[in-house]
PDB file of C-alpha atoms in Angstrom:
ATOM      1  CA  MET X1277    -187.468  55.876 -53.913  1.00  0.00           C
ATOM      2  CA  GLN X1278    -190.811  55.376 -52.054  1.00  0.00           C
ATOM      3  CA  HIS X1279    -191.882  57.552 -49.080  1.00  0.00           C
ATOM      4  CA  PRO X1280    -192.300  55.682 -45.916  1.00  0.00           C
ATOM      5  CA  GLU X1281    -195.789  56.244 -45.626  1.00  0.00           C
ATOM      6  CA  THR X1282    -196.756  55.001 -49.148  1.00  0.00           C
ATOM      7  CA  ARG X1283    -194.469  52.084 -48.328  1.00  0.00           C
ATOM      8  CA  LEU X1284    -196.552  51.342 -45.158  1.00  0.00           C
ATOM      9  CA  ALA X1285    -199.986  51.659 -46.765  1.00  0.00           C
ATOM     10  CA  LEU X1286    -198.514  49.363 -49.876  1.00  0.00           C
ATOM     11  CA  HIS X1287    -197.757  46.837 -47.207  1.00  0.00           C
ATOM     12  CA  HIS X1288    -201.126  46.941 -45.332  1.00  0.00           C
ATOM     13  CA  ALA X1289    -202.782  46.413 -48.605  1.00  0.00           C
ATOM     14  CA  ARG X1290    -200.651  43.560 -49.511  1.00  0.00           C
ATOM     15  CA  ALA X1291    -201.221  41.931 -46.057  1.00  0.00           C
ATOM     16  CA  ALA X1292    -204.918  42.495 -46.264  1.00  0.00           C
ATOM     17  CA  ASP X1293    -204.815  40.558 -49.733  1.00  0.00           C
ATOM     18  CA  LEU X1294    -202.754  37.674 -48.601  1.00  0.00           C
ATOM     19  CA  ARG X1295    -205.041  37.344 -45.579  1.00  0.00           C
ATOM     20  CA  ALA X1296    -208.163  37.463 -47.612  1.00  0.00           C
ATOM     21  CA  GLU X1297    -206.421  34.877 -50.039  1.00  0.00           C
ATOM     22  CA  ALA X1298    -205.649  32.602 -47.199  1.00  0.00           C
ATOM     23  CA  HIS X1299    -209.013  32.823 -45.696  1.00  0.00           C
ATOM     24  CA  ALA X1300    -210.918  32.226 -49.252  1.00  0.00           C
ATOM     25  CA  HIS X1301    -208.288  29.220 -49.426  1.00  0.00           C
ATOM     26  CA  ALA X1302    -209.247  27.921 -46.132  1.00  0.00           C
ATOM     27  CA  LEU X1303    -212.972  28.014 -46.911  1.00  0.00           C
ATOM     28  CA  ALA X1304    -212.596  26.384 -50.153  1.00  0.00           C
ATOM     29  CA  ALA X1305    -210.358  23.538 -48.529  1.00  0.00           C
ATOM     30  CA  GLY X1306    -213.050  23.222 -45.322  1.00  0.00           C
ATOM     31  CA  VAL X1307    -209.843  24.158 -43.010  1.00  0.00           C
ATOM     32  CA  GLU X1308    -210.737  25.362 -39.508  1.00  0.00           C
ATOM     33  CA  PRO X1309    -208.447  28.317 -38.228  1.00  0.00           C
ATOM     34  CA  ALA X1310    -205.672  27.062 -36.161  1.00  0.00           C
ATOM     35  CA  ARG X1311    -206.636  29.071 -33.250  1.00  0.00           C
ATOM     36  CA  ASP X1312    -207.186  25.747 -31.380  1.00  0.00           C
ATOM     37  CA  LEU X1313    -203.611  24.749 -32.052  1.00  0.00           C
ATOM     38  CA  ARG X1314    -202.372  27.973 -31.447  1.00  0.00           C
ATOM     39  CA  THR X1315    -203.921  28.131 -27.866  1.00  0.00           C
ATOM     40  CA  ARG X1316    -202.749  24.760 -26.928  1.00  0.00           C
ATOM     41  CA  VAL X1317    -199.120  25.617 -28.093  1.00  0.00           C
ATOM     42  CA  GLY X1318    -199.524  29.116 -26.329  1.00  0.00           C
ATOM     43  CA  TRP X1319    -200.444  27.717 -23.024  1.00  0.00           C
ATOM     44  CA  THR X1320    -197.801  24.750 -23.396  1.00  0.00           C
ATOM     45  CA  LEU X1321    -194.999  27.267 -23.683  1.00  0.00           C
ATOM     46  CA  VAL X1322    -196.428  29.251 -20.681  1.00  0.00           C
ATOM     47  CA  GLU X1323    -196.326  25.865 -18.784  1.00  0.00           C
ATOM     48  CA  VAL X1324    -192.540  25.101 -19.632  1.00  0.00           C
ATOM     49  CA  GLY X1325    -191.722  28.825 -18.909  1.00  0.00           C
ATOM     50  CA  LEU X1326    -193.321  28.313 -15.654  1.00  0.00           C
ATOM     51  CA  ARG X1327    -191.655  25.238 -15.031  1.00  0.00           C
ATOM     52  CA  LEU X1328    -188.041  26.544 -15.997  1.00  0.00           C
ATOM     53  CA  ALA X1329    -188.764  29.996 -13.596  1.00  0.00           C
ATOM     54  CA  THR X1330    -189.847  27.878 -10.791  1.00  0.00           C
ATOM     55  CA  PRO X1331    -187.174  26.932  -8.565  1.00  0.00           C
ATOM     56  CA  LYS X1332    -187.094  22.880  -7.622  1.00  0.00           C
ATOM     57  CA  PRO X1333    -187.388  22.167  -3.921  1.00  0.00           C
ATOM     58  CA  VAL X1334    -183.964  21.109  -2.255  1.00  0.00           C
ATOM     59  CA  LEU X1335    -184.240  17.904  -0.404  1.00  0.00           C
ATOM     60  CA  VAL X1336    -182.302  17.475   2.398  1.00  0.00           C
ATOM     61  CA  HIS X1337    -181.198  14.153   3.510  1.00  0.00           C
ATOM     62  CA  GLN X1338    -180.268  13.341   7.066  1.00  0.00           C
ATOM     63  CA  GLN X1339    -177.468  10.851   7.470  1.00  0.00           C
ATOM     64  CA  LEU X1340    -178.388   8.623  10.451  1.00  0.00           C
ATOM     65  CA  GLY X1341    -175.344   7.152  12.286  1.00  0.00           C
ATOM     66  CA  HIS X1342    -172.651   8.376  10.311  1.00  0.00           C
TER      67      HIS X1342
END
């Protein structure tokens, strides 16, 4: 069984390797980082959340002659 700190160090090393591999692939494929998409999706989620959290105004209709 591995010590938790050893396991964490291996995890960080593997994550760094995967990020480097993904970056190298993106450079070779000519792909731009997905930050623009992530930003748009993020702000869309904020907008949806605000719409859900904001109560809708209640319209009161006056009945004339009844």
